[in-house]
mmCIF file of C-alpha atoms in Angstrom:
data_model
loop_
_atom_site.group_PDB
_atom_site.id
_atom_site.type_symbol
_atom_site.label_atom_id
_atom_site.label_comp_id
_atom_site.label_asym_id
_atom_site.label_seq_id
_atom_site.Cartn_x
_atom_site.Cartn_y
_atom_site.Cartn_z
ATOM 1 C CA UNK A 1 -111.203 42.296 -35.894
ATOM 2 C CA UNK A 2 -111.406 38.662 -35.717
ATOM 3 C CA UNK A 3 -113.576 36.812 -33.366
ATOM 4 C CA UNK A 4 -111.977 34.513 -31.301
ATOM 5 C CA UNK A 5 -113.174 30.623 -31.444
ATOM 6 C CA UNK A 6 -114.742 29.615 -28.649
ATOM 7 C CA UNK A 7 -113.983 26.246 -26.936
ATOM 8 C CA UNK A 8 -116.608 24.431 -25.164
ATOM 9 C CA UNK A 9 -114.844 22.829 -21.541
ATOM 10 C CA UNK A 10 -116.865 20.189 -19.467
ATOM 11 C CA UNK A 11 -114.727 19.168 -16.915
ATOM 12 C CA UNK A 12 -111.053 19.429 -16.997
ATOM 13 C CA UNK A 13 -110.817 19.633 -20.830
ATOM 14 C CA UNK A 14 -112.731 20.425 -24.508
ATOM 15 C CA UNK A 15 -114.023 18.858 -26.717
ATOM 16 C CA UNK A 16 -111.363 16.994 -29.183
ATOM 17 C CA UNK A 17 -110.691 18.198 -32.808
ATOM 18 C CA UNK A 18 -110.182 15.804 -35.458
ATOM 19 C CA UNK A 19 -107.356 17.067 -38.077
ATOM 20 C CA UNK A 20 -106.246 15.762 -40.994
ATOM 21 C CA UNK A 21 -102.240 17.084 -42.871
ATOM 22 C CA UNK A 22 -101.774 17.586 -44.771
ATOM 23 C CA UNK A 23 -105.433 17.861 -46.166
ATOM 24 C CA UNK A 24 -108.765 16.076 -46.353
ATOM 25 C CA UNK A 25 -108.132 15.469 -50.048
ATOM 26 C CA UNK A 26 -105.331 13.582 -50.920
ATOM 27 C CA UNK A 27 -103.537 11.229 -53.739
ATOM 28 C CA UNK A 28 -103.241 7.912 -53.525
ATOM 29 C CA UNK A 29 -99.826 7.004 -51.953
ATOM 30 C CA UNK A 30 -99.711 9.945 -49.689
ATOM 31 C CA UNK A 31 -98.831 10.168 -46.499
ATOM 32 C CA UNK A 32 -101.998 10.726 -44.182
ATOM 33 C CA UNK A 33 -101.848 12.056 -40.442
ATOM 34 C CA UNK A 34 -105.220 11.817 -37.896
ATOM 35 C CA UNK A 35 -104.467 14.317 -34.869
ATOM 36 C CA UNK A 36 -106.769 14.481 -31.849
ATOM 37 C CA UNK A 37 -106.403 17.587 -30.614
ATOM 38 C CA UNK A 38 -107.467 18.685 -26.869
ATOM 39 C CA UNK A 39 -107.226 22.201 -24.882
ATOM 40 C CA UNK A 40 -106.954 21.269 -20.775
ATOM 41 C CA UNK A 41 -107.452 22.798 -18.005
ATOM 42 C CA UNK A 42 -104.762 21.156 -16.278
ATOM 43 C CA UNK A 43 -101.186 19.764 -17.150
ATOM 44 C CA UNK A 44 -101.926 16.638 -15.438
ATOM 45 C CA UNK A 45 -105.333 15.406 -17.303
ATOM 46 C CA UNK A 46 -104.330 11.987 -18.784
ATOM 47 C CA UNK A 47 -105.901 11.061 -21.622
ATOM 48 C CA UNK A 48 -106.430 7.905 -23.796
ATOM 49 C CA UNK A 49 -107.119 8.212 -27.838
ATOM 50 C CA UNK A 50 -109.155 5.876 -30.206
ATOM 51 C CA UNK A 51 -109.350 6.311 -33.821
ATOM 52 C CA UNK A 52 -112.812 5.337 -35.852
ATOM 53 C CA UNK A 53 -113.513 5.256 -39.378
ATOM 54 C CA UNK A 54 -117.150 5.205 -40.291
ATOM 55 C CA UNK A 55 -117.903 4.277 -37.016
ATOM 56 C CA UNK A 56 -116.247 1.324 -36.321
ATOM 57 C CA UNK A 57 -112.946 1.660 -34.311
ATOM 58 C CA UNK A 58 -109.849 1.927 -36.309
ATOM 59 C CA UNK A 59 -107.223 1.840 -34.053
ATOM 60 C CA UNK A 60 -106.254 2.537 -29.862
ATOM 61 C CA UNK A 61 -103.202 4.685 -29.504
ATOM 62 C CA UNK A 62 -102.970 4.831 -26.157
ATOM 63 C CA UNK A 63 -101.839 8.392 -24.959
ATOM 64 C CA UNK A 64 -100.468 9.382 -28.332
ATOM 65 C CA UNK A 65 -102.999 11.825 -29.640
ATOM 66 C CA UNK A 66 -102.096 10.920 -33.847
ATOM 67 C CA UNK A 67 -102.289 7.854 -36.160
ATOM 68 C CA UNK A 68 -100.592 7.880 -39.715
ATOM 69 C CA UNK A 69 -101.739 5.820 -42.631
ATOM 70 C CA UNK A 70 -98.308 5.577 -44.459
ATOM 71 C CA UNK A 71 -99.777 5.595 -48.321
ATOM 72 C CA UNK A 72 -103.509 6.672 -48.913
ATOM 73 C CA UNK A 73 -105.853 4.705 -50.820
ATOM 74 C CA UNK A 74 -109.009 4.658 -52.724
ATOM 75 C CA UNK A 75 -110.192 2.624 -49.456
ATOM 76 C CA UNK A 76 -108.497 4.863 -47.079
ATOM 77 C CA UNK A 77 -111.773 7.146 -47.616
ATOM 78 C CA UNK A 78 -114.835 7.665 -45.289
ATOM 79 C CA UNK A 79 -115.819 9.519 -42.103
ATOM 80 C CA UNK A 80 -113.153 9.427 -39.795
ATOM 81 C CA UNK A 81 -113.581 11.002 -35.674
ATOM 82 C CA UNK A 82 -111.576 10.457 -32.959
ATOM 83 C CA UNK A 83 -112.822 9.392 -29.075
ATOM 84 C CA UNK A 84 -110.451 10.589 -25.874
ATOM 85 C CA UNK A 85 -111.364 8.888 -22.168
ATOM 86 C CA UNK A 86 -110.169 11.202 -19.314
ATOM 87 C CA UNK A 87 -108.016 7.944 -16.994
ATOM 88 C CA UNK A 88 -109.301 9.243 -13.759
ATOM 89 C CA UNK A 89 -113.035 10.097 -14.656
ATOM 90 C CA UNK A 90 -113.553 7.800 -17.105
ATOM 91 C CA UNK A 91 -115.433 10.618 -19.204
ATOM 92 C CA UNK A 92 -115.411 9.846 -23.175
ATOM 93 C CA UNK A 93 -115.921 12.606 -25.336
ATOM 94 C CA UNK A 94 -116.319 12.345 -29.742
ATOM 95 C CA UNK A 95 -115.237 14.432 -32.394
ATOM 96 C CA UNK A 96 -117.299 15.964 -35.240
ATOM 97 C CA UNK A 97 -116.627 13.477 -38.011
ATOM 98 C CA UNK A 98 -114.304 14.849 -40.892
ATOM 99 C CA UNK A 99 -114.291 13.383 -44.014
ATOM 100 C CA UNK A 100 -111.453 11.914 -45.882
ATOM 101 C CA UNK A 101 -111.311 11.846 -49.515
ATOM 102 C CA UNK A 102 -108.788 10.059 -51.775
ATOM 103 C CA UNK A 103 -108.589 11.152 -55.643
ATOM 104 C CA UNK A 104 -107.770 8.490 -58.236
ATOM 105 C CA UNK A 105 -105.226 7.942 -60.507
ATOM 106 C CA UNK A 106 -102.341 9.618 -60.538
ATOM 107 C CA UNK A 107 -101.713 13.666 -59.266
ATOM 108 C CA UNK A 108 -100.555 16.214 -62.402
ATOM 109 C CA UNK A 109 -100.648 19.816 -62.413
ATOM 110 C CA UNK A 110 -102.144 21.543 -65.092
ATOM 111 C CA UNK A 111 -100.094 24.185 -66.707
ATOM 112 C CA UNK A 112 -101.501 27.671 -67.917
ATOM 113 C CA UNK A 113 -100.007 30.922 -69.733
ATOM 114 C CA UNK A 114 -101.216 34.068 -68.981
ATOM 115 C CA UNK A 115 -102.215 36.025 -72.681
ATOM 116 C CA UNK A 116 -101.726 39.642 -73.326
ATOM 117 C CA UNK A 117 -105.529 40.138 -71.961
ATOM 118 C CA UNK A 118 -103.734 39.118 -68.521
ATOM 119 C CA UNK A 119 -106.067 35.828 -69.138
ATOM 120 C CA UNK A 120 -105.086 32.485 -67.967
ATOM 121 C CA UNK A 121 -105.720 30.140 -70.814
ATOM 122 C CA UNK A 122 -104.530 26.784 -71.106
ATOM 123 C CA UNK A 123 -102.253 26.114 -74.346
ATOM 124 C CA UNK A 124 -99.373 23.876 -75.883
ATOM 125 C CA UNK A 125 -97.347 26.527 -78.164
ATOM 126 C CA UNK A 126 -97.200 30.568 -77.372
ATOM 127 C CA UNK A 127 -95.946 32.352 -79.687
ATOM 128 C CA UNK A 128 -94.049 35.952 -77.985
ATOM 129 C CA UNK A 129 -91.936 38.611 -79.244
ATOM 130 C CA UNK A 130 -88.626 38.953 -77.874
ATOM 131 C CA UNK A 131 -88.672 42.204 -75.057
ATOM 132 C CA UNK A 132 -92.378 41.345 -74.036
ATOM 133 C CA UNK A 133 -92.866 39.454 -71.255
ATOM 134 C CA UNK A 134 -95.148 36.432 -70.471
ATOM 135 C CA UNK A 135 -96.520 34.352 -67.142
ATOM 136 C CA UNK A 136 -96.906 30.421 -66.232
ATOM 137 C CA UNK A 137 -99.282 29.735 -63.535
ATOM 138 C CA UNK A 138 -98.817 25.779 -62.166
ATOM 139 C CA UNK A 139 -101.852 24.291 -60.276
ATOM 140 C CA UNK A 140 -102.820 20.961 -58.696
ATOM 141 C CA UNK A 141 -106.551 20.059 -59.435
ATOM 142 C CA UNK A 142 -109.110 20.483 -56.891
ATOM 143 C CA UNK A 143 -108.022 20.780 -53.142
ATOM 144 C CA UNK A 144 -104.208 22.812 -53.423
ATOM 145 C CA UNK A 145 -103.490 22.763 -49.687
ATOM 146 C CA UNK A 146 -100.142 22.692 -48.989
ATOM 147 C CA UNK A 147 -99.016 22.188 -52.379
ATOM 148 C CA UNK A 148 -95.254 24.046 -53.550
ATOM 149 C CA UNK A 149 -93.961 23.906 -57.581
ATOM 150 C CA UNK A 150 -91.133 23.666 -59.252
ATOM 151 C CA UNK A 151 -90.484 24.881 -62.718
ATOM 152 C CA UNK A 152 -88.625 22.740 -65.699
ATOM 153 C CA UNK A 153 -87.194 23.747 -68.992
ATOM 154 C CA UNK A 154 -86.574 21.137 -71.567
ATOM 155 C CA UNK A 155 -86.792 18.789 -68.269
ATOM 156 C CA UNK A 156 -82.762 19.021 -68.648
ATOM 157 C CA UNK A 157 -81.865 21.988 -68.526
ATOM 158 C CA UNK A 158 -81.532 24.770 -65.923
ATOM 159 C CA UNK A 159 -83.882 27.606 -66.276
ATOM 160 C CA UNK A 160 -82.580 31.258 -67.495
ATOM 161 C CA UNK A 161 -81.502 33.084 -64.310
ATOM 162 C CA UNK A 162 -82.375 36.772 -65.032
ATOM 163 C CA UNK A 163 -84.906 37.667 -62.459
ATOM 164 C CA UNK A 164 -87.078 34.122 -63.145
ATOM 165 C CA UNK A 165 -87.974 32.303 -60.211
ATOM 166 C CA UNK A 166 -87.979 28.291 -59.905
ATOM 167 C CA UNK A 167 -90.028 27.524 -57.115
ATOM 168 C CA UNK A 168 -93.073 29.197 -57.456
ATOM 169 C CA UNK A 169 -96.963 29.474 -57.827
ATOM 170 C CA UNK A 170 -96.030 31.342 -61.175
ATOM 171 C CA UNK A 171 -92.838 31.601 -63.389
ATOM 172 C CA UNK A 172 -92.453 35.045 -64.961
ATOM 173 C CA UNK A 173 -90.218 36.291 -67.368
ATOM 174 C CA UNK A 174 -90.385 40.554 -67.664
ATOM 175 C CA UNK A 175 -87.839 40.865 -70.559
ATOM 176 C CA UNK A 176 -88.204 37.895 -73.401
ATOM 177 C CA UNK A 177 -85.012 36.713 -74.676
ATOM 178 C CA UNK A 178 -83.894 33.910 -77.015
ATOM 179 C CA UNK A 179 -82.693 31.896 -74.231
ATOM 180 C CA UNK A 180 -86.132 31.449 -72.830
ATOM 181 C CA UNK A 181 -87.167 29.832 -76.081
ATOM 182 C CA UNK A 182 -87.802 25.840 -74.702
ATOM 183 C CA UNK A 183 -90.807 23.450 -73.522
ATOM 184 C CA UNK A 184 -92.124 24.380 -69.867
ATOM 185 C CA UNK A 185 -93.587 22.211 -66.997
ATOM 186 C CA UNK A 186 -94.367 22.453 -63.790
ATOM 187 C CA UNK A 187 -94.430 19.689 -61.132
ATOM 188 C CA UNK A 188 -95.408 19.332 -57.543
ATOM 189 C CA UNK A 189 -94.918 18.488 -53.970
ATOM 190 C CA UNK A 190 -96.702 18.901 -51.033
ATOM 191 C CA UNK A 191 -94.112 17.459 -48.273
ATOM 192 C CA UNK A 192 -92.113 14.347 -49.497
ATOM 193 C CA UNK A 193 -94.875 13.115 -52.156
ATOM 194 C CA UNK A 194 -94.136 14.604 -56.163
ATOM 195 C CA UNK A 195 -96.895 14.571 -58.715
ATOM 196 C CA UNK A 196 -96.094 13.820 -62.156
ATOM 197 C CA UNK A 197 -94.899 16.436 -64.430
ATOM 198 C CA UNK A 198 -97.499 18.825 -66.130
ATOM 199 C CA UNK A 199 -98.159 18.700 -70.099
ATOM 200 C CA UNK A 200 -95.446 20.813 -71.331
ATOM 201 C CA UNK A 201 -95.786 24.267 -73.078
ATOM 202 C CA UNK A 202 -93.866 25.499 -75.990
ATOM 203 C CA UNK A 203 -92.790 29.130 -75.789
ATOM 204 C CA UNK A 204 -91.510 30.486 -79.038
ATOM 205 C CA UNK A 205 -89.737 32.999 -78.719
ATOM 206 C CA UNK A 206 -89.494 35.369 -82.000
ATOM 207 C CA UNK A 207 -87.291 38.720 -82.941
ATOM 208 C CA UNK A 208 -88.759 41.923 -83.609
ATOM 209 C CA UNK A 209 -89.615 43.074 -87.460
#
C-alpha cells in the first residue's frame, strides 16, 4: 500500500511545488514549462506567482501559476524555485529549488539489437536466418522522460506490416522474412520536438541451408 504524501498547510494554503515538463533534462531548442503548483484550503485564496532562477527573480506572472521558455538553452540551466504571495495576507511562501539541466549538441537515439543470448548489444550489420526472429530497442541518452519512437526502414520505405509495430520502445519481428532485409533507425519525440535519426542498422536477412 502506498503512503500518501503529506502536504504541509500554514494558513489557507501549502507550500508551492516547483515542476518542470516535460523534464528537468532537456535538449537545446525544447520547449520548457515552470508550474507553481498550490493545494488551498479555500476556492477564493488569490494568489500572485514570481519565477527565480538562481536566486535572482526571473519573471512576475501575476496570477498565472506557469512560465514557458519557448527553446532551451545551454544558459537556460541553473536552480530555478518559484515564490506565491497570498493578496489578502500578504504571506510569501518559496519552493524547494529544482534544477534545470540542458544537454548539448544535438539529441540522437542510440539504436540496439537484441542477440540470440536475449542481450542488447549495440551493432551496424546482423546477420539472421530467415524464420528466426530478432528485436530493436530505441533509446534517448540519459534522462528518457516522456520520450515516444518511431521506427524507419531504408528512411523511405514503409515498414513490413506482419505483426511489427512502428511506434514503439522496441520493434520486433517473430517470423524473419526477406522483406525485412533493409537499414533500421529509430527517431524520437517527446511532444512537438524530434531528435535526429539514430545510426542505422543493417539486418541481413539470409535463407536456410
Amino acid at each position: 500500500m502506498q503512503t500518501p504524501k503529506l502536504v504541509l498547510f500554514i494558513g489557507l494554503y501549502s507550500r508551492p511545488v516547483l515542476k518542470i515538463l516535460p523534464s528537468a533534462s532537456v535538449w537545446p531548442g525544447e520547449a520548457v514549462i515552470l508550474q507553481c503548483l498550490v493545494q488551498t484550503k479555500q476556492p477564493q485564496v488569490h494568489l500572485k506567482y514570481r519565477f527565480f532562477k538562481d536566486s535572482k527573480e526571473l519573471r512576475y506572472t501575476g496570477s498565472v501559476e506557469s512560465m514557458k521558455i519557448i527553446a532551451a538553452e545551454p544558459a537556460n540551466a541553473g536552480n530555478y524555485h518559484c515564490e506565491t504571495e497570498d493578496e489578502e495576507e500578504g504571506m510569501k511562501r518559496i519552493s524547494v529549488p529544482v534544477v534545470l539541466k540542458v544537454e548539448h549538441g544535438k539529441v540522437k537515439p542510440i539504436l540496439m539489437m537484441k542477440d540470440r543470448k536475449s542481450i542488447l548489444v549495440p551493432c551496424e550489420h546482423f546477420i539472421i536466418k530467415e524464420g528466426e526472429s530478432f528485436t530493436l530497442k530505441c533509446q534517448i541518452p540519459g534522462d528518457s522522460t516522456g520520450w515516444k519512437y518511431i521506427w524507419h526502414k531504408n528512411i523511405d520505405e514503409g515498414l513490413p506490416a506482419d505483426g511489427c509495430q512502428k511506434y514503439g520502445l522496441t520493434y520486433s519481428v517473430n517470423f524473419a522474412k526477406p522483406i525485412h532485409f533493409g537499414k533500421y533507425r529509430c527517431q524520437g519525440w517527446r511532444d512537438n520536438f524530434y531528435s535526429d535519426f539514430s545510426e542505422p542498422i543493417m539486418v541481413n536477412i539470409i535463407g536456410n541451408i
